[in-house]
Amino acid sequence: MDHAADAHRTDLMTITRFVLNEQSKYPESRGDFTILLNHIVLGCKFVCSAVNKAGLAKLIGLAGETNVQGEEQKKLDVLSNEVFIKALVSSGRTCILVSEEDEEATFVEQPKRGRYCVVFDPLDGSSNIDCGVSIGTIFGIYMVNDSHEPTLDDVLQPGKNMLAAGYCMYGSSCTLVLSTGEGVNGFTLDPSLGEFILTHPDIKIPKKGKIYSVNEGNAKNWDGPTAKYVEKCKFPKDGSSSKSLRYIGSMVADVHRTLLYGGIFLYPADKKSPNGKLRVLYEVFPMSFLMEQAGGQAFTGKQRALDLVPNKIHERSPIFLGSYDDVEEIKALYAAEEKKE
Ligand code: FDP
């Protein structure tokens, strides 16, 4: 992208304009998806503003147990959840909502009920909030089978059935990355306009990367293929250079870097957590959807991640995602292990 030319751009592609353009390709479309997305965008803007103020509020003494009015201050993840639930219900376009923060799914009552199911983690990476490290919101969208009789099965679908997925990263800038199944596009919030502007059109992940991203503190509990893969990243035997390690510990930030720079992000199974840590519906699926749409791959250690059929809304799965060639290598190691067994 030509950043100098960009600075003088007057024809701004906002996220709403972008989605409306996409929508116009489908004459039968009623605009419901655009309305839903507008409500998600509103939630992201609100959380972005709350995250930005969090440090300041603490410094000026507003973020204690009670605020100046004597009311209890809400923790950011609880607040973000409330904001998204309210924004999604009030869109009038949702039917079932699954949030990382809520044990049970929310079934939207008539007359506010619509056709979309949204699975989301309102504030992922929340252990990073207090030190100002990038965190984010992750979401995936399914279509309900029958909006008159929604059931949990409508959200217990494989990730490949998602209509759209995305994340918003609250970092040095606020970036929303979205795929509606036709590639991946990134939008950056222009705070002066309050609008997300298309800044990263048609993101493609490099075919092979130079970075691996994993919590190596868990290495003593890894299985053979994961241990071998990470060993190969550090001590390649084919004469290639070692990969660099980058691990923020905030999935949105680690995946965002992987998407833009290439490489691999791993949260494998280990002896202590045989299903890994990350949640299928609102972490593994949306990120795998984006990776595939950008030309990369996502693998669970057993299968293509998007083929997984979850049994429970908060189910976990190991995940290896990123550049096509890098994921191909870990797939080969798991295939070799399976042959041995
Ligand atoms: P967090 O616990 O801070 O909410 O699933 C949540 C998550 O962060 C991911 O964002 C992140 O990738 C992962 O957990 C980090 O886990 P470890 O601390 O075990 O590395």
CSV table of C-alpha atoms and ligand atoms in Angstrom, one decimal:
chain,number,residue,atom,x,y,z
A,1,MET,CA,0.0,0.0,0.0
A,2,ASP,CA,1.3,3.5,-0.8
A,3,HIS,CA,1.1,5.2,2.6
A,4,ALA,CA,2.1,8.6,1.3
A,5,ALA,CA,-0.7,8.6,-1.2
A,6,ASP,CA,-3.0,7.2,1.4
A,7,ALA,CA,-2.5,10.1,3.7
A,8,HIS,CA,-4.2,12.4,1.1
A,9,ARG,CA,-7.0,10.0,0.3
A,10,THR,CA,-10.4,11.6,0.2
A,11,ASP,CA,-12.4,8.6,-1.0
A,12,LEU,CA,-12.7,6.6,2.2
A,13,MET,CA,-13.8,3.0,2.2
A,14,THR,CA,-15.5,2.6,5.5
A,15,ILE,CA,-16.4,-0.8,6.8
A,16,THR,CA,-20.2,-0.1,6.2
A,17,ARG,CA,-19.6,1.0,2.6
A,18,PHE,CA,-17.4,-2.0,2.1
A,19,VAL,CA,-20.1,-4.4,3.4
A,20,LEU,CA,-22.8,-2.6,1.5
A,21,ASN,CA,-20.8,-3.0,-1.7
A,22,GLU,CA,-20.4,-6.7,-1.0
A,23,GLN,CA,-24.1,-6.9,-0.3
A,24,SER,CA,-25.0,-5.4,-3.7
A,25,LYS,CA,-23.6,-8.5,-5.3
A,26,TYR,CA,-26.5,-10.4,-3.9
A,27,PRO,CA,-29.8,-8.8,-5.1
A,28,GLU,CA,-31.9,-11.0,-2.9
A,29,SER,CA,-30.0,-9.7,0.2
A,30,ARG,CA,-32.2,-7.7,2.7
A,31,GLY,CA,-29.3,-5.9,4.4
A,32,ASP,CA,-29.6,-7.9,7.6
A,33,PHE,CA,-26.0,-8.8,7.6
A,34,THR,CA,-24.9,-5.2,7.2
A,35,ILE,CA,-27.2,-4.2,10.1
A,36,LEU,CA,-25.7,-7.0,12.3
A,37,LEU,CA,-22.2,-6.0,11.4
A,38,ASN,CA,-22.9,-2.4,12.3
A,39,HIS,CA,-23.9,-3.5,15.8
A,40,ILE,CA,-20.7,-5.6,16.1
A,41,VAL,CA,-18.7,-2.5,15.0
A,42,LEU,CA,-20.5,-0.4,17.6
A,43,GLY,CA,-19.6,-2.9,20.3
A,44,CYS,CA,-15.9,-2.8,19.1
A,45,LYS,CA,-15.8,1.0,19.2
A,46,PHE,CA,-17.2,1.0,22.7
A,47,VAL,CA,-14.8,-1.6,24.0
A,48,CYS,CA,-11.9,0.2,22.3
A,49,SER,CA,-12.8,3.4,24.1
A,50,ALA,CA,-13.2,1.6,27.4
A,51,VAL,CA,-9.8,-0.2,27.0
A,52,ASN,CA,-8.1,3.0,26.1
A,53,LYS,CA,-9.5,4.7,29.2
A,54,ALA,CA,-8.8,1.8,31.6
A,55,GLY,CA,-5.2,2.9,32.3
A,56,LEU,CA,-6.2,6.5,32.7
A,57,ALA,CA,-9.1,5.7,35.0
A,58,LYS,CA,-6.8,3.7,37.2
A,59,LEU,CA,-4.2,6.6,37.3
A,60,ILE,CA,-6.8,9.1,38.3
A,61,GLY,CA,-8.3,6.8,40.8
A,62,LEU,CA,-11.6,5.9,39.2
A,63,ALA,CA,-11.1,2.2,38.8
A,64,GLY,CA,-11.2,1.1,42.4
A,65,GLU,CA,-14.0,-1.0,43.8
A,66,THR,CA,-16.4,2.0,43.6
A,67,ASN,CA,-16.6,5.0,41.3
A,68,VAL,CA,-17.3,8.6,42.3
A,69,GLN,CA,-21.0,7.9,42.4
A,70,GLY,CA,-20.4,5.1,44.9
A,71,GLU,CA,-21.3,2.5,42.2
A,72,GLU,CA,-19.2,-0.6,41.8
A,73,GLN,CA,-17.0,-0.4,38.8
A,74,LYS,CA,-17.4,-3.2,36.3
A,75,LYS,CA,-14.4,-5.2,35.2
A,76,LEU,CA,-13.6,-4.6,31.5
A,77,ASP,CA,-14.4,-8.2,30.4
A,78,VAL,CA,-17.8,-8.1,32.2
A,79,LEU,CA,-18.5,-4.7,30.8
A,80,SER,CA,-17.5,-5.7,27.2
A,81,ASN,CA,-19.8,-8.7,27.4
A,82,GLU,CA,-22.8,-6.6,28.4
A,83,VAL,CA,-22.1,-4.2,25.7
A,84,PHE,CA,-21.9,-6.9,23.0
A,85,ILE,CA,-24.9,-8.8,24.2
A,86,LYS,CA,-27.0,-5.6,24.3
A,87,ALA,CA,-25.7,-4.4,20.9
A,88,LEU,CA,-26.4,-7.8,19.3
A,89,VAL,CA,-29.9,-8.3,20.8
A,90,SER,CA,-30.9,-4.8,19.8
A,91,SER,CA,-29.8,-5.3,16.2
A,92,GLY,CA,-33.0,-7.4,15.9
A,93,ARG,CA,-31.0,-9.8,13.6
A,94,THR,CA,-29.7,-12.4,16.1
A,95,CYS,CA,-31.2,-15.6,17.4
A,96,ILE,CA,-28.6,-17.3,19.6
A,97,LEU,CA,-25.6,-15.8,21.2
A,98,VAL,CA,-22.7,-17.7,22.7
A,99,SER,CA,-20.2,-15.7,24.8
A,100,GLU,CA,-17.0,-16.8,26.5
A,101,GLU,CA,-18.3,-14.9,29.5
A,102,ASP,CA,-21.6,-16.7,29.9
A,103,GLU,CA,-22.0,-20.4,30.8
A,104,GLU,CA,-25.2,-20.7,28.9
A,105,ALA,CA,-26.2,-19.6,25.4
A,106,THR,CA,-28.6,-16.6,25.2
A,107,PHE,CA,-31.7,-17.3,23.1
A,108,VAL,CA,-33.1,-14.0,21.8
A,109,GLU,CA,-36.8,-13.7,22.4
A,110,GLN,CA,-39.4,-12.4,19.9
A,111,PRO,CA,-39.9,-9.7,18.6
A,112,LYS,CA,-36.1,-9.0,18.6
A,113,ARG,CA,-35.2,-12.4,17.1
A,114,GLY,CA,-33.4,-12.6,13.8
A,115,ARG,CA,-31.6,-15.2,11.7
A,116,TYR,CA,-28.0,-15.0,12.8
A,117,CYS,CA,-26.2,-16.9,15.6
A,118,VAL,CA,-23.1,-15.0,16.9
A,119,VAL,CA,-20.4,-16.8,18.9
A,120,PHE,CA,-17.9,-14.4,20.5
A,121,ASP,CA,-15.2,-13.7,23.1
A,122,PRO,CA,-15.9,-10.1,24.0
A,123,LEU,CA,-12.4,-9.5,25.5
A,124,ASP,CA,-9.8,-12.1,24.7
A,125,GLY,CA,-6.4,-12.1,26.3
A,126,SER,CA,-7.8,-10.4,29.4
A,127,SER,CA,-4.8,-11.4,31.6
A,128,ASN,CA,-3.0,-8.7,29.6
A,129,ILE,CA,-5.4,-5.8,30.4
A,130,ASP,CA,-3.5,-4.4,33.4
A,131,CYS,CA,-0.2,-4.1,31.6
A,132,GLY,CA,-1.6,-2.4,28.5
A,133,VAL,CA,-0.8,-5.2,26.1
A,134,SER,CA,-3.0,-5.7,23.0
A,135,ILE,CA,-6.2,-7.6,23.6
A,136,GLY,CA,-9.2,-8.1,21.3
A,137,THR,CA,-12.7,-9.3,20.5
A,138,ILE,CA,-13.2,-12.4,18.4
A,139,PHE,CA,-16.5,-13.3,16.7
A,140,GLY,CA,-18.0,-15.9,14.3
A,141,ILE,CA,-21.4,-15.8,12.6
A,142,TYR,CA,-23.7,-18.7,11.7
A,143,MET,CA,-27.1,-18.7,10.1
A,144,VAL,CA,-29.9,-20.4,12.2
A,145,ASN,CA,-31.7,-23.3,10.5
A,146,ASP,CA,-35.2,-22.3,11.6
A,147,SER,CA,-35.5,-19.0,13.5
A,148,HIS,CA,-38.9,-20.2,14.9
A,149,GLU,CA,-37.3,-23.1,16.6
A,150,PRO,CA,-33.6,-22.3,17.4
A,151,THR,CA,-31.7,-25.0,19.2
A,152,LEU,CA,-28.1,-25.3,20.4
A,153,ASP,CA,-27.4,-27.4,17.4
A,154,ASP,CA,-27.5,-24.2,15.4
A,155,VAL,CA,-24.2,-23.2,17.0
A,156,LEU,CA,-22.7,-26.6,17.4
A,157,GLN,CA,-21.8,-26.7,13.7
A,158,PRO,CA,-18.4,-27.1,12.2
A,159,GLY,CA,-16.5,-23.9,11.6
A,160,LYS,CA,-16.6,-24.3,7.8
A,161,ASN,CA,-20.3,-23.5,8.1
A,162,MET,CA,-19.6,-20.0,9.4
A,163,LEU,CA,-20.8,-17.2,7.2
A,164,ALA,CA,-18.3,-14.7,8.5
A,165,ALA,CA,-15.7,-14.3,11.2
A,166,GLY,CA,-13.4,-11.6,12.5
A,167,TYR,CA,-11.6,-10.0,15.3
A,168,CYS,CA,-11.0,-6.5,16.6
A,169,MET,CA,-7.6,-5.8,18.1
A,170,TYR,CA,-7.3,-3.1,20.7
A,171,GLY,CA,-3.6,-2.2,20.3
A,172,SER,CA,-1.5,0.8,19.3
A,173,SER,CA,-4.3,1.2,16.8
A,174,CYS,CA,-7.7,-0.4,16.8
A,175,THR,CA,-7.9,-2.8,13.9
A,176,LEU,CA,-10.9,-4.9,12.7
A,177,VAL,CA,-10.2,-7.9,10.5
A,178,LEU,CA,-13.1,-9.4,8.7
A,179,SER,CA,-13.9,-12.2,6.3
A,180,THR,CA,-17.3,-12.9,4.9
A,181,GLY,CA,-16.0,-15.9,3.0
A,182,GLU,CA,-14.5,-14.0,0.1
A,183,GLY,CA,-11.0,-13.2,1.4
A,184,VAL,CA,-9.9,-11.2,4.4
A,185,ASN,CA,-9.9,-7.4,4.8
A,186,GLY,CA,-8.5,-5.2,7.6
A,187,PHE,CA,-10.0,-1.9,8.7
A,188,THR,CA,-8.4,0.6,11.1
A,189,LEU,CA,-10.4,2.9,13.4
A,190,ASP,CA,-9.8,6.6,12.6
A,191,PRO,CA,-10.5,8.0,16.0
A,192,SER,CA,-11.2,11.5,14.6
A,193,LEU,CA,-13.9,10.1,12.3
A,194,GLY,CA,-15.1,7.3,14.6
A,195,GLU,CA,-15.1,5.1,11.5
A,196,PHE,CA,-13.2,1.9,10.5
A,197,ILE,CA,-11.4,2.6,7.2
A,198,LEU,CA,-10.2,-0.1,4.9
A,199,THR,CA,-6.4,-0.1,5.4
A,200,HIS,CA,-5.5,-3.8,4.7
A,201,PRO,CA,-7.4,-4.9,1.6
A,202,ASP,CA,-7.3,-8.6,0.6
A,203,ILE,CA,-4.8,-9.8,3.2
A,204,LYS,CA,-2.8,-12.8,2.1
A,205,ILE,CA,-0.6,-14.6,4.6
A,206,PRO,CA,2.9,-15.4,3.4
A,207,LYS,CA,3.2,-19.0,2.2
A,208,LYS,CA,6.0,-19.6,4.7
A,209,GLY,CA,7.1,-17.6,7.7
A,210,LYS,CA,10.1,-17.0,9.9
A,211,ILE,CA,8.3,-16.8,13.2
A,212,TYR,CA,6.8,-19.4,15.6
A,213,SER,CA,4.5,-18.5,18.4
A,214,VAL,CA,3.9,-20.7,21.4
A,215,ASN,CA,3.9,-20.8,25.2
A,216,GLU,CA,7.2,-22.7,25.6
A,217,GLY,CA,6.7,-22.8,29.3
A,218,ASN,CA,4.5,-25.8,28.6
A,219,ALA,CA,7.2,-27.7,26.7
A,220,LYS,CA,7.8,-30.4,29.3
A,221,ASN,CA,4.2,-31.6,28.8
A,222,TRP,CA,4.0,-31.5,25.0
A,223,ASP,CA,3.5,-34.6,22.8
A,224,GLY,CA,6.1,-35.8,20.3
A,225,PRO,CA,5.1,-34.0,17.1
A,226,THR,CA,4.8,-30.6,18.8
A,227,ALA,CA,8.1,-31.0,20.6
A,228,LYS,CA,9.8,-32.1,17.3
A,229,TYR,CA,8.3,-29.2,15.4
A,230,VAL,CA,9.5,-26.6,17.9
A,231,GLU,CA,12.9,-28.3,18.0
A,232,LYS,CA,13.0,-28.0,14.1
A,233,CYS,CA,12.1,-24.3,14.4
A,234,LYS,CA,15.1,-23.7,16.6
A,235,PHE,CA,17.6,-26.2,15.1
A,236,PRO,CA,16.7,-26.8,11.5
A,237,LYS,CA,18.6,-29.6,10.0
A,238,ASP,CA,18.1,-28.6,6.3
A,239,GLY,CA,20.4,-25.7,6.4
A,240,SER,CA,17.6,-23.1,6.7
A,241,SER,CA,17.7,-20.3,9.3
A,242,SER,CA,16.1,-20.8,12.7
A,243,LYS,CA,12.7,-19.2,13.2
A,244,SER,CA,12.3,-16.4,15.6
A,245,LEU,CA,10.0,-16.8,18.7
A,246,ARG,CA,7.3,-14.2,19.3
A,247,TYR,CA,4.6,-14.9,21.9
A,248,ILE,CA,2.4,-12.1,23.3
A,249,GLY,CA,0.0,-14.5,25.1
A,250,SER,CA,-3.0,-12.7,23.7
A,251,MET,CA,-4.5,-14.7,20.9
A,252,VAL,CA,-5.8,-11.8,18.8
A,253,ALA,CA,-2.4,-10.1,18.8
A,254,ASP,CA,-0.4,-13.3,18.1
A,255,VAL,CA,-2.8,-14.2,15.3
A,256,HIS,CA,-2.8,-10.7,13.8
A,257,ARG,CA,1.0,-10.7,13.6
A,258,THR,CA,0.9,-14.2,12.1
A,259,LEU,CA,-1.6,-13.2,9.5
A,260,LEU,CA,0.5,-10.1,8.4
A,261,TYR,CA,4.0,-11.5,8.8
A,262,GLY,CA,3.5,-15.2,8.3
A,263,GLY,CA,4.7,-18.1,10.5
A,264,ILE,CA,2.8,-20.3,12.8
A,265,PHE,CA,0.8,-19.9,16.0
A,266,LEU,CA,0.4,-23.0,18.2
A,267,TYR,CA,-1.6,-23.8,21.3
A,268,PRO,CA,-1.1,-27.5,21.4
A,269,ALA,CA,-2.5,-30.2,23.7
A,270,ASP,CA,-0.3,-31.2,26.5
A,271,LYS,CA,-0.3,-33.7,29.3
A,272,LYS,CA,-2.1,-31.3,31.7
A,273,SER,CA,-4.6,-30.0,29.1
A,274,PRO,CA,-5.3,-32.9,26.6
A,275,ASN,CA,-7.7,-30.6,24.7
A,276,GLY,CA,-5.4,-27.6,24.7
A,277,LYS,CA,-6.6,-24.3,26.1
A,278,LEU,CA,-8.4,-22.4,23.4
A,279,ARG,CA,-12.1,-22.5,22.8
A,280,VAL,CA,-13.4,-24.0,19.6
A,281,LEU,CA,-16.4,-21.8,18.9
A,282,TYR,CA,-15.1,-18.3,19.5
A,283,GLU,CA,-11.3,-18.7,19.3
A,284,VAL,CA,-10.3,-21.7,17.2
A,285,PHE,CA,-13.0,-21.4,14.5
A,286,PRO,CA,-13.0,-17.7,13.7
A,287,MET,CA,-9.2,-17.6,13.6
A,288,SER,CA,-9.1,-20.7,11.4
A,289,PHE,CA,-11.7,-19.3,9.1
A,290,LEU,CA,-9.6,-16.1,8.7
A,291,MET,CA,-6.4,-18.1,8.1
A,292,GLU,CA,-7.9,-20.3,5.4
A,293,GLN,CA,-9.5,-17.2,3.7
A,294,ALA,CA,-6.0,-15.6,3.7
A,295,GLY,CA,-4.4,-18.6,2.1
A,296,GLY,CA,-3.1,-20.3,5.2
A,297,GLN,CA,-4.2,-23.4,7.1
A,298,ALA,CA,-5.5,-24.4,10.5
A,299,PHE,CA,-5.0,-27.9,12.0
A,300,THR,CA,-6.0,-29.5,15.3
A,301,GLY,CA,-3.3,-32.2,15.4
A,302,LYS,CA,-5.9,-34.6,14.0
A,303,GLN,CA,-7.9,-32.8,11.3
A,304,ARG,CA,-8.6,-29.6,9.5
A,305,ALA,CA,-9.8,-27.3,12.3
A,306,LEU,CA,-12.9,-26.1,10.4
A,307,ASP,CA,-14.1,-29.7,10.0
A,308,LEU,CA,-14.4,-30.2,13.8
A,309,VAL,CA,-17.9,-30.6,15.1
A,310,PRO,CA,-18.2,-29.3,18.6
A,311,ASN,CA,-20.3,-31.1,21.2
A,312,LYS,CA,-20.4,-28.3,23.8
A,313,ILE,CA,-20.5,-24.6,23.4
A,314,HIS,CA,-17.3,-24.0,25.5
A,315,GLU,CA,-15.4,-27.0,24.1
A,316,ARG,CA,-11.6,-26.6,23.7
A,317,SER,CA,-9.2,-27.9,21.0
A,318,PRO,CA,-5.5,-27.8,20.3
A,319,ILE,CA,-4.7,-25.5,17.3
A,320,PHE,CA,-1.9,-25.0,14.9
A,321,LEU,CA,-2.5,-22.2,12.4
A,322,GLY,CA,-0.7,-19.9,10.1
A,323,SER,CA,1.3,-20.0,6.8
A,324,TYR,CA,0.4,-22.9,4.5
A,325,ASP,CA,3.9,-24.5,4.4
A,326,ASP,CA,4.5,-24.2,8.1
A,327,VAL,CA,1.2,-25.9,9.0
A,328,GLU,CA,2.0,-28.5,6.4
A,329,GLU,CA,5.2,-29.4,8.3
A,330,ILE,CA,3.3,-30.0,11.6
A,331,LYS,CA,0.7,-32.0,9.8
A,332,ALA,CA,3.4,-34.3,8.4
A,333,LEU,CA,4.8,-34.8,11.9
A,334,TYR,CA,1.4,-35.8,13.3
A,335,ALA,CA,0.8,-38.1,10.3
A,336,ALA,CA,4.2,-39.8,10.9
A,337,GLU,CA,3.3,-40.3,14.6
A,338,GLU,CA,0.0,-41.8,13.7
A,339,LYS,CA,1.7,-44.3,11.3
A,340,LYS,CA,3.9,-45.4,14.2
A,341,GLU,CA,1.0,-46.2,16.5
B,1,FDP,P1,-6.1,-15.1,28.4
B,1,FDP,O1,-5.9,-16.3,29.2
B,1,FDP,O2,-5.2,-13.9,28.9
B,1,FDP,O3,-7.5,-14.6,28.3
B,1,FDP,O4,-7.8,-18.0,25.8
B,1,FDP,C1,-7.4,-16.9,26.4
B,1,FDP,C2,-5.9,-16.5,26.2
B,1,FDP,O5,-5.6,-15.4,26.9
B,1,FDP,C3,-5.5,-16.3,24.7
B,1,FDP,O6,-5.8,-15.0,24.3
B,1,FDP,C4,-4.1,-16.5,24.7
B,1,FDP,O7,-3.6,-16.8,23.4
B,1,FDP,C5,-3.9,-17.6,25.7
B,1,FDP,O8,-5.0,-17.6,26.5
B,1,FDP,C6,-2.6,-17.5,26.5
B,1,FDP,O9,-2.5,-18.7,27.3
B,1,FDP,P2,-1.2,-19.0,28.1
B,1,FDP,O10,-1.1,-17.9,29.1
B,1,FDP,O11,-1.4,-20.3,28.7
B,1,FDP,O12,0.0,-18.9,27.2
